[in-house]
CSV table of C-alpha atoms in Angstrom, one decimal:
chain,number,residue,atom,x,y,z
V,1,UNK,CA,27.6,3.8,17.5
V,2,UNK,CA,23.9,2.6,16.7
V,3,UNK,CA,24.2,-0.4,14.4
V,4,UNK,CA,21.5,1.2,12.3
V,5,UNK,CA,23.2,4.7,11.8
V,6,UNK,CA,24.9,3.6,8.3
V,7,UNK,CA,21.4,2.6,7.1
V,8,UNK,CA,20.0,6.2,7.7
V,9,UNK,CA,23.0,7.9,6.3
V,10,UNK,CA,21.6,10.7,4.3
V,11,UNK,CA,24.5,10.7,1.4
V,12,UNK,CA,23.5,6.9,0.7
V,13,UNK,CA,19.9,7.7,0.7
V,14,UNK,CA,20.6,10.3,-1.9
V,15,UNK,CA,22.9,8.2,-3.9
V,16,UNK,CA,20.1,5.4,-3.9
V,17,UNK,CA,17.4,7.9,-4.7
V,18,UNK,CA,19.3,9.2,-7.7
V,19,UNK,CA,20.0,5.3,-8.7
V,20,UNK,CA,16.2,4.6,-8.4
V,21,UNK,CA,15.0,7.6,-10.6
V,22,UNK,CA,17.8,6.8,-13.3
V,23,UNK,CA,16.6,3.0,-13.3
V,24,UNK,CA,12.9,4.1,-13.7
V,25,UNK,CA,13.5,6.5,-16.3
V,26,UNK,CA,11.4,5.4,-19.3
V,27,UNK,CA,9.6,2.8,-17.7
V,28,UNK,CA,5.6,2.6,-17.8
V,29,UNK,CA,3.8,3.1,-14.3
V,30,UNK,CA,5.2,0.4,-11.8
V,31,UNK,CA,3.4,-0.6,-8.8
V,32,UNK,CA,5.3,-2.4,-6.2
V,33,UNK,CA,3.5,-4.0,-3.0
V,34,UNK,CA,4.9,-4.4,0.3
V,35,UNK,CA,3.4,-6.8,2.4
V,36,UNK,CA,4.6,-5.8,6.2
V,37,UNK,CA,3.3,-3.5,8.8
V,38,UNK,CA,6.7,-2.6,9.8
V,39,UNK,CA,7.5,-1.7,6.5
V,40,UNK,CA,4.7,0.6,6.0
V,41,UNK,CA,5.3,2.4,9.3
V,42,UNK,CA,9.0,3.1,8.4
V,43,UNK,CA,8.5,4.3,5.0
V,44,UNK,CA,5.6,6.8,6.5
V,45,UNK,CA,8.4,7.8,9.0
V,46,UNK,CA,11.0,8.7,6.9
V,47,UNK,CA,8.7,9.8,4.2
V,48,UNK,CA,10.1,7.7,1.6
V,49,UNK,CA,7.3,7.9,-0.9
V,50,UNK,CA,8.0,11.4,-1.4
V,51,UNK,CA,11.6,10.2,-2.8
V,52,UNK,CA,10.2,7.7,-5.5
V,53,UNK,CA,10.0,8.6,-9.1
V,54,UNK,CA,6.8,9.4,-10.4
V,55,UNK,CA,6.3,6.4,-12.3
V,56,UNK,CA,6.8,4.3,-9.4
V,57,UNK,CA,4.0,3.7,-6.8
V,58,UNK,CA,4.5,1.9,-3.6
V,59,UNK,CA,1.3,0.3,-2.1
V,60,UNK,CA,0.7,-1.4,1.0
V,61,UNK,CA,-0.6,-4.9,1.1
V,62,UNK,CA,-2.1,-6.9,3.8
V,63,UNK,CA,0.8,-7.6,6.0
V,64,UNK,CA,-0.1,-6.3,9.4
V,65,UNK,CA,-0.5,-9.2,11.8
V,66,UNK,CA,-3.5,-7.4,13.7
V,67,UNK,CA,-5.3,-6.1,11.0
V,68,UNK,CA,-5.3,-9.6,9.0
V,69,UNK,CA,-6.5,-11.6,12.1
V,70,UNK,CA,-10.2,-12.0,11.5
V,71,UNK,CA,-12.7,-10.5,14.0
V,72,UNK,CA,-14.1,-13.8,14.6
V,73,UNK,CA,-10.9,-14.7,16.4
V,74,UNK,CA,-11.1,-11.9,18.5
V,75,UNK,CA,-14.5,-12.4,19.5
V,76,UNK,CA,-13.5,-15.6,20.6
V,77,UNK,CA,-10.8,-14.6,22.4
V,78,UNK,CA,-13.2,-12.0,24.5
V,79,UNK,CA,-15.3,-15.1,25.0
V,80,UNK,CA,-12.6,-17.1,26.4
V,81,UNK,CA,-11.4,-14.2,28.4
V,82,UNK,CA,-14.9,-13.7,30.4
V,83,UNK,CA,-15.3,-17.7,31.0
V,84,UNK,CA,-16.6,-18.1,34.2
V,85,UNK,CA,-13.3,-20.1,35.2
V,86,UNK,CA,-12.1,-16.6,35.4
V,87,UNK,CA,-8.9,-17.0,33.2
V,88,UNK,CA,-6.3,-14.4,32.6
V,89,UNK,CA,-6.1,-13.5,29.0
V,90,UNK,CA,-2.6,-12.5,27.7
V,91,UNK,CA,-2.2,-11.0,24.4
V,92,UNK,CA,-0.1,-8.1,22.6
V,93,UNK,CA,-0.8,-4.5,23.2
V,94,UNK,CA,-1.8,-4.0,19.5
V,95,UNK,CA,-4.5,-6.4,19.5
V,96,UNK,CA,-6.6,-5.3,22.7
V,97,UNK,CA,-8.0,-2.0,21.1
V,98,UNK,CA,-9.1,-4.0,17.8
V,99,UNK,CA,-12.9,-3.4,17.3
V,100,UNK,CA,-15.5,-6.0,16.7
V,101,UNK,CA,-19.2,-6.3,16.7
V,102,UNK,CA,-18.7,-7.4,20.5
V,103,UNK,CA,-16.2,-4.6,21.3
V,104,UNK,CA,-12.5,-5.1,21.7
V,105,UNK,CA,-10.8,-7.2,24.2
V,106,UNK,CA,-9.9,-4.1,26.3
V,107,UNK,CA,-13.6,-3.6,26.7
V,108,UNK,CA,-14.1,-7.0,28.2
V,109,UNK,CA,-12.3,-5.6,31.2
V,110,UNK,CA,-15.7,-4.1,31.7
V,111,UNK,CA,-17.4,-7.6,32.1
V,112,UNK,CA,-14.9,-8.7,34.5
V,113,UNK,CA,-12.1,-10.0,32.3
V,114,UNK,CA,-8.5,-10.0,33.4
V,115,UNK,CA,-6.5,-8.8,30.3
V,116,UNK,CA,-2.9,-8.8,30.6
V,117,UNK,CA,-0.5,-7.2,28.0
V,118,UNK,CA,2.6,-9.0,27.1
V,119,UNK,CA,5.4,-8.8,24.9
V,120,UNK,CA,5.9,-12.5,24.2
V,121,UNK,CA,4.9,-15.9,25.1
V,122,UNK,CA,7.8,-15.9,27.7
V,123,UNK,CA,5.9,-13.3,29.8
V,124,UNK,CA,2.8,-15.1,29.4
V,125,UNK,CA,4.1,-18.2,30.8
V,126,UNK,CA,5.6,-16.1,33.8
V,127,UNK,CA,2.0,-15.3,34.4
V,128,UNK,CA,1.1,-19.0,34.6
V,129,UNK,CA,4.0,-19.8,37.0
V,130,UNK,CA,3.1,-16.9,39.3
V,131,UNK,CA,-0.6,-17.6,39.2
V,132,UNK,CA,-0.6,-21.5,39.4
V,133,UNK,CA,-4.4,-21.5,40.5
V,134,UNK,CA,-5.8,-19.8,37.4
V,135,UNK,CA,-5.9,-20.9,33.9
V,136,UNK,CA,-3.4,-18.4,31.5
V,137,UNK,CA,-4.6,-18.2,27.8
V,138,UNK,CA,-2.0,-16.8,25.6
V,139,UNK,CA,-3.9,-15.2,22.6
V,140,UNK,CA,-0.9,-15.4,20.1
V,141,UNK,CA,-1.0,-13.9,16.7
V,142,UNK,CA,1.6,-12.9,14.0
V,143,UNK,CA,3.4,-14.4,11.4
V,144,UNK,CA,6.6,-16.9,11.4
V,145,UNK,CA,8.4,-14.5,13.5
V,146,UNK,CA,6.2,-14.9,16.6
V,147,UNK,CA,5.3,-18.5,15.5
V,148,UNK,CA,8.6,-20.0,15.9
V,149,UNK,CA,9.5,-19.0,19.6
V,150,UNK,CA,5.9,-20.2,20.6
V,151,UNK,CA,7.1,-23.6,19.1
V,152,UNK,CA,10.4,-23.7,20.8
V,153,UNK,CA,8.5,-23.0,24.1
V,154,UNK,CA,5.6,-25.3,23.2
V,155,UNK,CA,8.3,-28.1,22.5
V,156,UNK,CA,10.4,-27.4,25.7
V,157,UNK,CA,7.2,-27.8,27.6
V,158,UNK,CA,4.3,-25.7,29.2
V,159,UNK,CA,2.9,-25.1,32.8
V,160,UNK,CA,-0.1,-27.2,33.2
V,161,UNK,CA,-2.4,-24.0,33.8
V,162,UNK,CA,-1.0,-22.5,30.4
V,163,UNK,CA,-3.4,-22.7,27.1
V,164,UNK,CA,-2.4,-21.2,23.6
V,165,UNK,CA,-5.1,-19.6,21.2
V,166,UNK,CA,-3.1,-19.7,18.2
V,167,UNK,CA,-3.9,-17.6,15.3
V,168,UNK,CA,-0.7,-17.5,13.3
V,169,UNK,CA,-0.4,-17.0,9.7
V,170,UNK,CA,2.1,-18.0,6.9
V,171,UNK,CA,3.2,-14.8,4.5
V,172,UNK,CA,4.0,-16.8,1.4
V,173,UNK,CA,0.9,-18.2,1.2
V,174,UNK,CA,-0.9,-14.8,0.9
V,175,UNK,CA,1.6,-13.4,-1.2
V,176,UNK,CA,1.0,-16.3,-3.5
V,177,UNK,CA,-2.8,-15.7,-3.4
V,178,UNK,CA,-2.4,-11.9,-4.1
V,179,UNK,CA,-0.3,-12.6,-7.2
V,180,UNK,CA,-2.6,-15.2,-8.4
V,181,UNK,CA,-5.6,-12.6,-8.5
V,182,UNK,CA,-3.6,-9.7,-9.8
V,183,UNK,CA,-4.3,-8.8,-13.3
V,184,UNK,CA,-1.1,-7.6,-13.9
V,185,UNK,CA,-1.0,-4.4,-11.9
V,186,UNK,CA,1.7,-5.5,-9.5
V,187,UNK,CA,5.2,-5.3,-11.1
V,188,UNK,CA,7.2,-6.7,-8.0
V,189,UNK,CA,7.0,-7.2,-4.2
V,190,UNK,CA,9.0,-5.7,-1.2
V,191,UNK,CA,9.1,-9.0,1.0
V,192,UNK,CA,9.0,-8.8,4.5
V,193,UNK,CA,12.4,-8.9,6.8
V,194,UNK,CA,11.2,-10.1,10.2
V,195,UNK,CA,9.2,-13.2,8.7
V,196,UNK,CA,12.1,-14.1,6.1
V,197,UNK,CA,14.6,-14.3,9.0
V,198,UNK,CA,12.8,-17.6,9.9
V,199,UNK,CA,11.9,-18.6,6.1
V,200,UNK,CA,14.6,-17.3,3.9
V,201,UNK,CA,13.9,-16.3,0.0
V,202,UNK,CA,13.3,-20.1,-1.1
V,203,UNK,CA,9.2,-19.8,-0.1
V,204,UNK,CA,9.0,-16.7,-2.3
V,205,UNK,CA,10.7,-18.2,-5.5
V,206,UNK,CA,7.1,-18.9,-7.0
V,207,UNK,CA,7.0,-15.0,-7.9
V,208,UNK,CA,9.9,-15.0,-10.6
V,209,UNK,CA,9.3,-18.6,-11.7
V,210,UNK,CA,5.3,-18.9,-12.0
V,211,UNK,CA,4.6,-15.1,-11.9
V,212,UNK,CA,7.3,-13.2,-13.6
V,213,UNK,CA,7.2,-11.0,-10.7
V,214,UNK,CA,10.2,-9.2,-9.5
V,215,UNK,CA,11.1,-9.4,-5.6
V,216,UNK,CA,13.2,-8.0,-3.1
V,217,UNK,CA,13.4,-8.9,0.5
V,218,UNK,CA,14.7,-6.0,2.7
V,219,UNK,CA,15.0,-4.4,6.2
V,220,UNK,CA,13.5,-1.5,7.7
V,221,UNK,CA,15.9,1.6,7.7
V,222,UNK,CA,15.8,4.0,4.5
V,223,UNK,CA,18.5,2.3,2.9
V,224,UNK,CA,17.3,-1.1,3.2
V,225,UNK,CA,14.1,0.0,1.8
V,226,UNK,CA,15.4,2.2,-0.9
V,227,UNK,CA,17.8,-0.9,-2.1
V,228,UNK,CA,15.1,-3.0,-2.1
V,229,UNK,CA,13.3,-0.9,-4.5
V,230,UNK,CA,16.1,-0.2,-6.7
V,231,UNK,CA,16.8,-4.0,-7.0
V,232,UNK,CA,13.0,-4.6,-8.1
V,233,UNK,CA,13.1,-1.9,-10.5
V,234,UNK,CA,16.3,-2.9,-12.2
V,235,UNK,CA,15.1,-6.5,-12.2
V,236,UNK,CA,11.9,-5.2,-14.5
V,237,UNK,CA,13.8,-3.0,-16.4
V,238,UNK,CA,16.4,-5.9,-17.4
V,239,UNK,CA,13.4,-8.3,-17.6
V,240,UNK,CA,15.0,-10.7,-15.2
V,241,UNK,CA,12.8,-11.2,-12.3
V,242,UNK,CA,14.2,-12.9,-9.3
V,243,UNK,CA,14.2,-13.1,-5.3
V,244,UNK,CA,16.7,-10.6,-4.1
V,245,UNK,CA,18.2,-10.5,-0.5
V,246,UNK,CA,18.6,-7.0,0.2
V,247,UNK,CA,18.7,-7.8,4.1
V,248,UNK,CA,21.8,-10.1,4.4
V,249,UNK,CA,23.0,-8.9,7.5
V,250,UNK,CA,19.8,-10.6,9.2
V,251,UNK,CA,18.6,-13.0,6.6
V,252,UNK,CA,20.5,-16.3,5.2
V,253,UNK,CA,18.9,-17.2,1.8
V,254,UNK,CA,18.0,-20.5,3.6
V,255,UNK,CA,16.5,-18.8,6.5
V,256,UNK,CA,17.0,-20.6,10.1
V,257,UNK,CA,16.7,-24.0,9.3
V,258,UNK,CA,16.6,-24.8,13.1
V,259,UNK,CA,13.4,-22.7,13.8
V,260,UNK,CA,11.9,-24.2,10.7
V,261,UNK,CA,12.6,-27.6,12.0
V,262,UNK,CA,10.7,-26.8,15.3
V,263,UNK,CA,7.9,-25.0,13.4
V,264,UNK,CA,7.5,-28.0,11.5
V,265,UNK,CA,7.4,-30.5,14.4
V,266,UNK,CA,5.0,-28.2,16.5
V,267,UNK,CA,2.8,-26.9,13.9
V,268,UNK,CA,0.7,-27.9,10.7
V,269,UNK,CA,-0.2,-25.5,8.0
V,270,UNK,CA,-4.1,-25.5,7.5
V,271,UNK,CA,-6.7,-23.5,5.6
V,272,UNK,CA,-7.7,-20.6,7.4
V,273,UNK,CA,-9.2,-16.8,6.8
V,274,UNK,CA,-7.0,-14.0,6.2
V,275,UNK,CA,-8.7,-10.7,6.8
V,276,UNK,CA,-9.0,-8.8,3.8
V,277,UNK,CA,-8.3,-11.9,1.3
V,278,UNK,CA,-10.8,-14.5,2.7
V,279,UNK,CA,-10.0,-18.3,2.9
V,280,UNK,CA,-6.8,-19.4,2.1
V,281,UNK,CA,-4.8,-22.8,1.8
V,282,UNK,CA,-2.2,-23.6,3.9
V,283,UNK,CA,-1.8,-20.3,5.5
V,284,UNK,CA,-2.7,-20.9,9.1
V,285,UNK,CA,0.2,-22.0,11.3
């Protein structure tokens, strides 16, 4: 049996939907923001917005790692790929078609660039081992989820011909900035499951403590998402905001402490641009 099957159970989805409608009854309009590209994909895939009460609106925040990578970083990757040293540029498939004023990474193939699509840093390192006479540049993007394995590989040691162009971003900083500039329109946040496997719930405690915002950390199946929304709406109704962990099968409240330690050892958090928001403090991993 698929491990995800219980989290797609129609009866549970129906029961959660009914509970959500009951919890939202009589409330003013509530806007809940998610900040995860996978959440948006699954919400659309299962048409979950159609199940929500009329007074609960789920909006997409800037949480797709491809979408938030500044165009200038992609242009730099193109410049690196077309270097006269004839390097091999490795990156994720989602990155190669992102348009810029200088074209896309995929377009650079027409200028002689050697572009290889990989699923992670391990495959990029393999390219370096198989091509010892060429430089391999890994254009590494994403959030804590992808930064952690990159940090682990760096700590273990890299081939001499392997370079990393690092453009990782730290999600809690962006959520904090969004909340700071919000004028009260956002009632709560549906927090990302993948990145929180690394961080846990603690980095988001500012939401209830400083901003009186409800929050729930969830997985990606229909039951996960609806359970998270139900938690947020109940927090709003009760006037008791918190950071609820609704993804305990994958996320500990403390996160992955070993991964956190490796990230802290290898990387620093510095100021950088988050496309769609601007320059943020302590956001670039």
